[in-house]
mmCIF file of C-alpha atoms in Angstrom:
data_model
loop_
_atom_site.group_PDB
_atom_site.id
_atom_site.type_symbol
_atom_site.label_atom_id
_atom_site.label_comp_id
_atom_site.label_asym_id
_atom_site.label_seq_id
_atom_site.Cartn_x
_atom_site.Cartn_y
_atom_site.Cartn_z
ATOM 1 C CA UNK E 104 -94.532 22.674 -15.652
ATOM 2 C CA UNK E 105 -91.133 21.102 -16.121
ATOM 3 C CA UNK E 106 -90.977 17.432 -15.143
ATOM 4 C CA UNK E 107 -88.712 16.240 -12.362
ATOM 5 C CA UNK E 108 -86.553 14.429 -14.924
ATOM 6 C CA UNK E 109 -86.268 17.559 -17.066
ATOM 7 C CA UNK E 110 -85.297 19.669 -14.054
ATOM 8 C CA UNK E 111 -82.631 17.155 -13.076
ATOM 9 C CA UNK E 112 -81.184 17.210 -16.587
ATOM 10 C CA UNK E 113 -81.123 21.004 -16.542
ATOM 11 C CA UNK E 114 -79.320 21.029 -13.192
ATOM 12 C CA UNK E 115 -76.811 18.478 -14.482
ATOM 13 C CA UNK E 116 -76.187 20.571 -17.606
ATOM 14 C CA UNK E 117 -75.649 23.694 -15.511
ATOM 15 C CA UNK E 118 -73.249 21.821 -13.231
ATOM 16 C CA UNK E 119 -71.299 20.497 -16.238
ATOM 17 C CA UNK E 120 -71.025 24.005 -17.706
ATOM 18 C CA UNK E 121 -69.855 25.355 -14.354
ATOM 19 C CA UNK E 122 -67.250 22.599 -14.058
ATOM 20 C CA UNK E 123 -65.931 23.314 -17.563
ATOM 21 C CA UNK E 124 -65.760 27.019 -16.795
ATOM 22 C CA UNK E 125 -63.881 26.319 -13.555
ATOM 23 C CA UNK E 126 -61.348 24.120 -15.365
ATOM 24 C CA UNK E 127 -60.837 26.770 -18.029
ATOM 25 C CA UNK E 128 -60.360 29.431 -15.366
ATOM 26 C CA UNK E 129 -57.768 27.320 -13.560
ATOM 27 C CA UNK E 130 -55.893 26.669 -16.803
ATOM 28 C CA UNK E 131 -55.873 30.366 -17.689
ATOM 29 C CA UNK E 132 -55.107 31.572 -14.194
ATOM 30 C CA UNK E 133 -52.186 33.968 -14.182
ATOM 31 C CA UNK E 134 -49.053 32.855 -12.406
ATOM 32 C CA UNK E 135 -48.297 35.248 -9.514
ATOM 33 C CA UNK E 136 -45.415 37.712 -9.983
ATOM 34 C CA UNK E 137 -42.099 36.131 -9.075
ATOM 35 C CA UNK E 138 -38.401 36.478 -9.832
ATOM 36 C CA UNK E 139 -38.912 33.569 -12.266
ATOM 37 C CA UNK E 140 -40.611 35.980 -14.671
ATOM 38 C CA UNK E 141 -37.343 36.051 -16.648
ATOM 39 C CA UNK E 142 -37.450 32.285 -17.152
ATOM 40 C CA UNK E 143 -37.925 31.550 -20.887
ATOM 41 C CA UNK E 144 -41.390 30.204 -20.179
ATOM 42 C CA UNK E 145 -43.234 30.667 -23.452
ATOM 43 C CA UNK E 146 -40.736 28.873 -25.639
ATOM 44 C CA UNK E 147 -39.629 26.102 -23.297
ATOM 45 C CA UNK E 148 -41.520 25.877 -20.009
ATOM 46 C CA UNK E 149 -45.066 26.119 -21.342
ATOM 47 C CA UNK E 150 -44.938 22.774 -23.238
ATOM 48 C CA UNK E 151 -44.324 20.988 -19.923
ATOM 49 C CA UNK E 152 -47.231 22.639 -18.124
ATOM 50 C CA UNK E 153 -49.780 19.916 -18.809
ATOM 51 C CA UNK E 154 -47.445 16.909 -19.074
ATOM 52 C CA UNK E 155 -49.122 14.203 -16.984
ATOM 53 C CA UNK E 156 -45.992 12.436 -15.813
ATOM 54 C CA UNK E 157 -43.764 15.495 -15.503
ATOM 55 C CA UNK E 158 -40.464 14.869 -13.725
ATOM 56 C CA UNK E 159 -39.457 18.255 -12.312
ATOM 57 C CA UNK E 160 -36.679 19.450 -10.036
ATOM 58 C CA UNK E 161 -35.807 22.902 -8.810
ATOM 59 C CA UNK E 162 -32.579 23.471 -6.910
ATOM 60 C CA UNK E 163 -33.051 26.236 -4.361
ATOM 61 C CA UNK E 164 -36.138 26.718 -2.187
ATOM 62 C CA UNK E 165 -35.358 29.761 0.005
ATOM 63 C CA UNK E 166 -38.677 31.222 1.219
ATOM 64 C CA UNK E 167 -40.744 28.651 -0.680
ATOM 65 C CA UNK E 168 -42.349 31.159 -3.021
ATOM 66 C CA UNK E 169 -41.216 29.454 -6.211
ATOM 67 C CA UNK E 170 -42.291 26.065 -4.817
ATOM 68 C CA UNK E 171 -45.847 27.321 -4.488
ATOM 69 C CA UNK E 172 -45.672 29.080 -7.847
ATOM 70 C CA UNK E 173 -44.531 25.960 -9.722
ATOM 71 C CA UNK E 174 -47.122 23.789 -7.954
ATOM 72 C CA UNK E 175 -49.820 26.175 -9.132
ATOM 73 C CA UNK E 176 -48.381 26.494 -12.627
ATOM 74 C CA UNK E 177 -48.086 22.785 -13.508
ATOM 75 C CA UNK E 178 -51.279 20.752 -13.848
ATOM 76 C CA UNK E 179 -49.671 17.337 -13.295
ATOM 77 C CA UNK E 180 -50.627 15.268 -10.278
ATOM 78 C CA UNK E 181 -47.040 13.982 -10.142
ATOM 79 C CA UNK E 182 -44.900 15.160 -7.237
ATOM 80 C CA UNK E 183 -42.683 18.158 -7.962
ATOM 81 C CA UNK E 184 -39.221 17.898 -6.429
ATOM 82 C CA UNK E 185 -37.110 20.602 -4.810
ATOM 83 C CA UNK E 186 -33.694 20.591 -3.154
ATOM 84 C CA UNK E 187 -32.058 22.943 -0.693
ATOM 85 C CA UNK E 188 -29.233 22.788 1.821
ATOM 86 C CA UNK E 189 -31.262 24.516 4.549
ATOM 87 C CA UNK E 190 -33.232 22.124 6.758
ATOM 88 C CA UNK E 191 -35.738 24.904 7.467
ATOM 89 C CA UNK E 192 -36.975 24.803 3.850
ATOM 90 C CA UNK E 193 -38.684 21.480 4.530
ATOM 91 C CA UNK E 194 -41.517 23.444 6.148
ATOM 92 C CA UNK E 195 -42.465 24.871 2.740
ATOM 93 C CA UNK E 196 -43.701 21.539 1.394
ATOM 94 C CA UNK E 197 -47.286 21.567 0.185
ATOM 95 C CA UNK E 198 -49.322 18.668 -1.208
ATOM 96 C CA UNK E 199 -47.790 17.507 -4.473
ATOM 97 C CA UNK E 200 -44.269 18.647 -3.608
ATOM 98 C CA UNK E 201 -41.250 17.185 -1.867
ATOM 99 C CA UNK E 202 -38.284 19.102 -0.497
ATOM 100 C CA UNK E 203 -35.015 17.209 -0.334
ATOM 101 C CA UNK E 204 -32.384 18.466 2.069
ATOM 102 C CA UNK E 205 -28.944 18.337 0.518
ATOM 103 C CA UNK E 206 -26.465 19.910 -1.867
ATOM 104 C CA UNK E 207 -27.817 20.173 -5.415
ATOM 105 C CA UNK E 208 -24.301 19.914 -6.798
ATOM 106 C CA UNK E 209 -23.856 16.394 -5.389
ATOM 107 C CA UNK E 210 -24.458 13.558 -7.886
ATOM 108 C CA UNK E 211 -25.664 11.154 -5.177
ATOM 109 C CA UNK E 212 -28.550 13.444 -4.208
ATOM 110 C CA UNK E 213 -29.480 14.183 -7.810
ATOM 111 C CA UNK E 214 -29.548 10.481 -8.698
ATOM 112 C CA UNK E 215 -31.751 9.716 -5.681
ATOM 113 C CA UNK E 216 -34.239 12.395 -6.669
ATOM 114 C CA UNK E 217 -34.227 11.244 -10.284
ATOM 115 C CA UNK E 218 -34.914 7.654 -9.212
ATOM 116 C CA UNK E 219 -37.986 8.748 -7.249
ATOM 117 C CA UNK E 220 -39.127 11.039 -10.083
ATOM 118 C CA UNK E 221 -39.141 8.205 -12.607
ATOM 119 C CA UNK E 222 -35.520 7.808 -13.634
ATOM 120 C CA UNK E 223 -34.889 10.984 -15.601
ATOM 121 C CA UNK E 224 -36.052 14.583 -15.501
ATOM 122 C CA UNK E 225 -38.024 16.573 -18.037
ATOM 123 C CA UNK E 226 -37.157 19.917 -16.513
ATOM 124 C CA UNK E 227 -34.544 21.097 -13.999
ATOM 125 C CA UNK E 228 -34.334 24.678 -12.759
ATOM 126 C CA UNK E 229 -31.044 25.736 -11.162
ATOM 127 C CA UNK E 230 -31.927 28.553 -8.791
ATOM 128 C CA UNK E 231 -29.380 27.579 -6.141
ATOM 129 C CA UNK E 232 -26.340 29.445 -4.903
ATOM 130 C CA UNK E 233 -25.494 30.940 -8.330
ATOM 131 C CA UNK E 234 -21.813 30.576 -7.474
ATOM 132 C CA UNK E 235 -19.933 29.803 -10.725
ATOM 133 C CA UNK E 236 -18.411 26.575 -9.403
ATOM 134 C CA UNK E 237 -21.810 25.372 -8.177
ATOM 135 C CA UNK E 238 -23.582 26.163 -11.447
ATOM 136 C CA UNK E 239 -20.880 24.275 -13.334
ATOM 137 C CA UNK E 240 -21.057 21.295 -10.959
ATOM 138 C CA UNK E 241 -24.843 21.192 -11.160
ATOM 139 C CA UNK E 242 -24.682 21.206 -14.950
ATOM 140 C CA UNK E 243 -22.162 18.374 -15.006
ATOM 141 C CA UNK E 244 -24.167 16.150 -12.662
ATOM 142 C CA UNK E 245 -27.755 17.145 -13.505
ATOM 143 C CA UNK E 246 -27.679 17.522 -17.289
ATOM 144 C CA UNK E 247 -26.972 13.805 -17.909
ATOM 145 C CA UNK E 248 -30.111 13.027 -15.847
ATOM 146 C CA UNK E 249 -32.379 14.780 -18.345
ATOM 147 C CA UNK E 250 -34.472 12.803 -20.797
ATOM 148 C CA UNK E 251 -33.753 13.473 -24.478
ATOM 149 C CA UNK E 252 -35.353 16.835 -25.166
ATOM 150 C CA UNK E 253 -35.296 17.709 -21.471
ATOM 151 C CA UNK E 254 -34.274 21.179 -20.351
ATOM 152 C CA UNK E 255 -31.983 22.629 -17.700
ATOM 153 C CA UNK E 256 -32.726 26.274 -16.910
ATOM 154 C CA UNK E 257 -29.919 28.283 -15.313
ATOM 155 C CA UNK E 258 -31.319 31.362 -13.607
ATOM 156 C CA UNK E 259 -30.097 34.689 -12.237
ATOM 157 C CA UNK E 260 -27.219 35.109 -14.655
ATOM 158 C CA UNK E 261 -26.791 38.634 -13.316
ATOM 159 C CA UNK E 262 -24.942 37.010 -10.419
ATOM 160 C CA UNK E 263 -21.996 36.503 -12.784
ATOM 161 C CA UNK E 264 -21.513 40.258 -12.920
ATOM 162 C CA UNK E 265 -21.515 40.888 -9.167
ATOM 163 C CA UNK E 266 -18.358 41.432 -7.114
ATOM 164 C CA UNK E 267 -17.082 38.166 -5.734
ATOM 165 C CA UNK E 268 -18.906 37.310 -2.532
ATOM 166 C CA UNK E 269 -21.861 39.537 -3.385
ATOM 167 C CA UNK E 270 -25.325 38.142 -3.864
ATOM 168 C CA UNK E 271 -28.797 38.152 -2.435
ATOM 169 C CA UNK E 272 -27.512 37.386 1.067
ATOM 170 C CA UNK E 273 -24.478 39.679 1.180
ATOM 171 C CA UNK E 274 -24.373 42.468 -1.335
ATOM 172 C CA UNK E 275 -27.822 42.150 -2.839
ATOM 173 C CA UNK E 276 -28.566 42.065 -6.557
ATOM 174 C CA UNK E 277 -27.928 45.813 -6.682
ATOM 175 C CA UNK E 278 -24.343 45.620 -5.471
ATOM 176 C CA UNK E 279 -21.768 47.559 -7.479
ATOM 177 C CA UNK E 280 -21.008 45.843 -10.762
ATOM 178 C CA UNK E 281 -17.579 44.873 -11.940
ATOM 179 C CA UNK E 282 -16.250 43.246 -15.064
ATOM 180 C CA UNK E 283 -17.460 39.696 -15.610
ATOM 181 C CA UNK E 284 -15.528 36.826 -14.078
ATOM 182 C CA UNK E 285 -13.502 34.873 -16.653
ATOM 183 C CA UNK E 286 -14.597 31.512 -15.174
ATOM 184 C CA UNK E 287 -18.225 32.422 -14.516
ATOM 185 C CA UNK E 288 -21.252 30.413 -15.561
ATOM 186 C CA UNK E 289 -22.014 33.060 -18.204
ATOM 187 C CA UNK E 290 -18.643 32.335 -19.811
ATOM 188 C CA UNK E 291 -19.440 28.618 -19.630
ATOM 189 C CA UNK E 292 -22.731 29.221 -21.437
ATOM 190 C CA UNK E 293 -20.955 31.267 -24.093
ATOM 191 C CA UNK E 294 -18.566 28.375 -24.615
ATOM 192 C CA UNK E 295 -21.535 26.101 -25.294
ATOM 193 C CA UNK E 296 -21.996 28.017 -28.552
ATOM 194 C CA UNK E 297 -18.520 26.819 -29.518
ATOM 195 C CA UNK E 298 -19.568 23.305 -28.510
ATOM 196 C CA UNK E 299 -22.611 23.420 -30.774
ATOM 197 C CA UNK E 300 -20.369 24.464 -33.667
ATOM 198 C CA UNK E 301 -17.312 22.368 -32.829
ATOM 199 C CA UNK E 302 -17.514 20.402 -36.082
ATOM 200 C CA UNK E 303 -16.152 23.546 -37.745
ATOM 201 C CA UNK E 304 -12.887 23.568 -35.796
ATOM 202 C CA UNK E 305 -12.455 20.636 -33.353
ATOM 203 C CA UNK E 306 -14.913 17.761 -33.027
ATOM 204 C CA UNK E 307 -13.525 16.944 -29.576
ATOM 205 C CA UNK E 308 -13.877 20.444 -28.145
ATOM 206 C CA UNK E 309 -15.600 20.693 -24.741
ATOM 207 C CA UNK E 310 -16.314 23.733 -22.606
ATOM 208 C CA UNK E 311 -14.455 22.403 -19.583
ATOM 209 C CA UNK E 312 -17.272 20.030 -18.596
ATOM 210 C CA UNK E 313 -15.750 16.696 -19.615
ATOM 211 C CA UNK E 314 -17.678 16.375 -22.868
ATOM 212 C CA UNK E 315 -21.102 16.481 -21.220
ATOM 213 C CA UNK E 316 -21.840 19.533 -23.368
ATOM 214 C CA UNK E 317 -21.718 17.255 -26.436
ATOM 215 C CA UNK E 318 -25.260 16.248 -25.461
ATOM 216 C CA UNK E 319 -26.532 19.826 -25.837
ATOM 217 C CA UNK E 320 -29.058 20.167 -28.634
ATOM 218 C CA UNK E 321 -29.831 23.857 -28.315
ATOM 219 C CA UNK E 322 -29.251 26.886 -26.140
ATOM 220 C CA UNK E 323 -31.761 29.680 -25.624
ATOM 221 C CA UNK E 324 -30.942 32.719 -23.507
ATOM 222 C CA UNK E 325 -33.014 35.636 -22.358
ATOM 223 C CA UNK E 326 -32.397 38.300 -19.764
ATOM 224 C CA UNK E 327 -30.831 36.626 -16.701
ATOM 225 C CA UNK E 328 -31.627 33.052 -17.725
ATOM 226 C CA UNK E 329 -30.639 30.359 -20.214
ATOM 227 C CA UNK E 330 -32.428 27.149 -21.181
ATOM 228 C CA UNK E 331 -30.074 24.324 -22.206
ATOM 229 C CA UNK E 332 -31.850 21.483 -23.958
ATOM 230 C CA UNK E 333 -30.538 17.940 -24.235
ATOM 231 C CA UNK E 334 -30.492 16.736 -27.783
ATOM 232 C CA UNK E 335 -32.504 13.918 -29.283
ATOM 233 C CA UNK E 336 -30.740 11.041 -30.975
ATOM 234 C CA UNK E 337 -31.846 11.679 -34.527
ATOM 235 C CA UNK E 338 -31.852 8.649 -36.748
ATOM 236 C CA UNK E 339 -29.827 8.759 -39.926
ATOM 237 C CA UNK E 340 -31.807 10.440 -42.659
ATOM 238 C CA UNK E 341 -34.480 11.708 -40.267
ATOM 239 C CA UNK E 342 -35.778 15.216 -40.840
ATOM 240 C CA UNK E 343 -38.207 15.249 -37.917
ATOM 241 C CA UNK E 344 -38.457 18.530 -36.072
ATOM 242 C CA UNK E 345 -37.820 18.732 -32.348
ATOM 243 C CA UNK E 346 -41.558 19.174 -31.743
ATOM 244 C CA UNK E 347 -42.344 16.013 -33.731
ATOM 245 C CA UNK E 348 -39.673 14.051 -31.906
ATOM 246 C CA UNK E 349 -40.904 15.304 -28.548
ATOM 247 C CA UNK E 350 -44.487 14.324 -29.366
ATOM 248 C CA UNK E 351 -43.364 10.838 -30.402
ATOM 249 C CA UNK E 352 -41.230 10.545 -27.276
ATOM 250 C CA UNK E 353 -44.181 11.431 -25.032
ATOM 251 C CA UNK E 354 -46.354 8.919 -26.886
ATOM 252 C CA UNK E 355 -43.808 6.179 -26.189
ATOM 253 C CA UNK E 356 -43.698 7.181 -22.521
ATOM 254 C CA UNK E 357 -47.476 7.027 -22.215
ATOM 255 C CA UNK E 358 -47.466 3.607 -23.872
ATOM 256 C CA UNK E 359 -44.775 2.346 -21.539
ATOM 257 C CA UNK E 360 -46.647 3.637 -18.519
ATOM 258 C CA UNK E 361 -49.783 1.806 -19.631
ATOM 259 C CA UNK E 362 -47.816 -1.372 -20.297
ATOM 260 C CA UNK E 363 -48.252 -1.363 -24.046
ATOM 261 C CA UNK E 364 -46.465 -4.354 -25.599
ATOM 262 C CA UNK E 365 -43.171 -3.664 -27.280
ATOM 263 C CA UNK E 366 -42.899 -0.103 -25.946
ATOM 264 C CA UNK E 367 -40.117 1.004 -23.643
ATOM 265 C CA UNK E 368 -39.729 4.251 -21.761
ATOM 266 C CA UNK E 369 -36.668 6.345 -22.444
#
């Protein structure tokens, strides 16, 4: 007959195995279907999924579906931040999230959120009005608030091809198409390619965003979304890859959070 001590050890082992299985299941759990399925997740969003001190902001709450989706997707215990102009969206808050009421194009609001999130953001998702002037304003005021290597995702680029005034609230995403707007956010993103290659024709070139685009390190676009990454300050003679620099940057942040001597957060 098994001793009481042996039985207790067996129960503890079974409980540990069950706990490990539960953690693995949570980590592998599929994210529910959502309009964000076109977000370039694999290449750029996935690396942030398990970042302990993630500083995240999404502009645009609407029905709250994406708020719940992101809260389930990220494993961090840090608060995820959201902004919307509609007071009614405050009701969509769940534990681990905070909805700010205000205009995501306004620098004062963005700076306040950044201050509460730790000073700078790792990831910002612009899923707001999708109006060209708003997307441009959000880029100009939000992109400088990213940490080096941080990413701004601009979503629903199909809105640039809708008739003026059409959108999810008026004409729907299936409204009749027309030729693209010359000053749309898609044209702005195209101009960022010129910015990245400006050393070939004009080192001072900017895509109408007051030189803020000079901080762009890379641009990745997929169907209906683009991820704009802020560049790292590479030291002279350094050949470190972005992944290596990001890993070192996170190590410095962890050290700063723990109060390691001589280490400062970015």
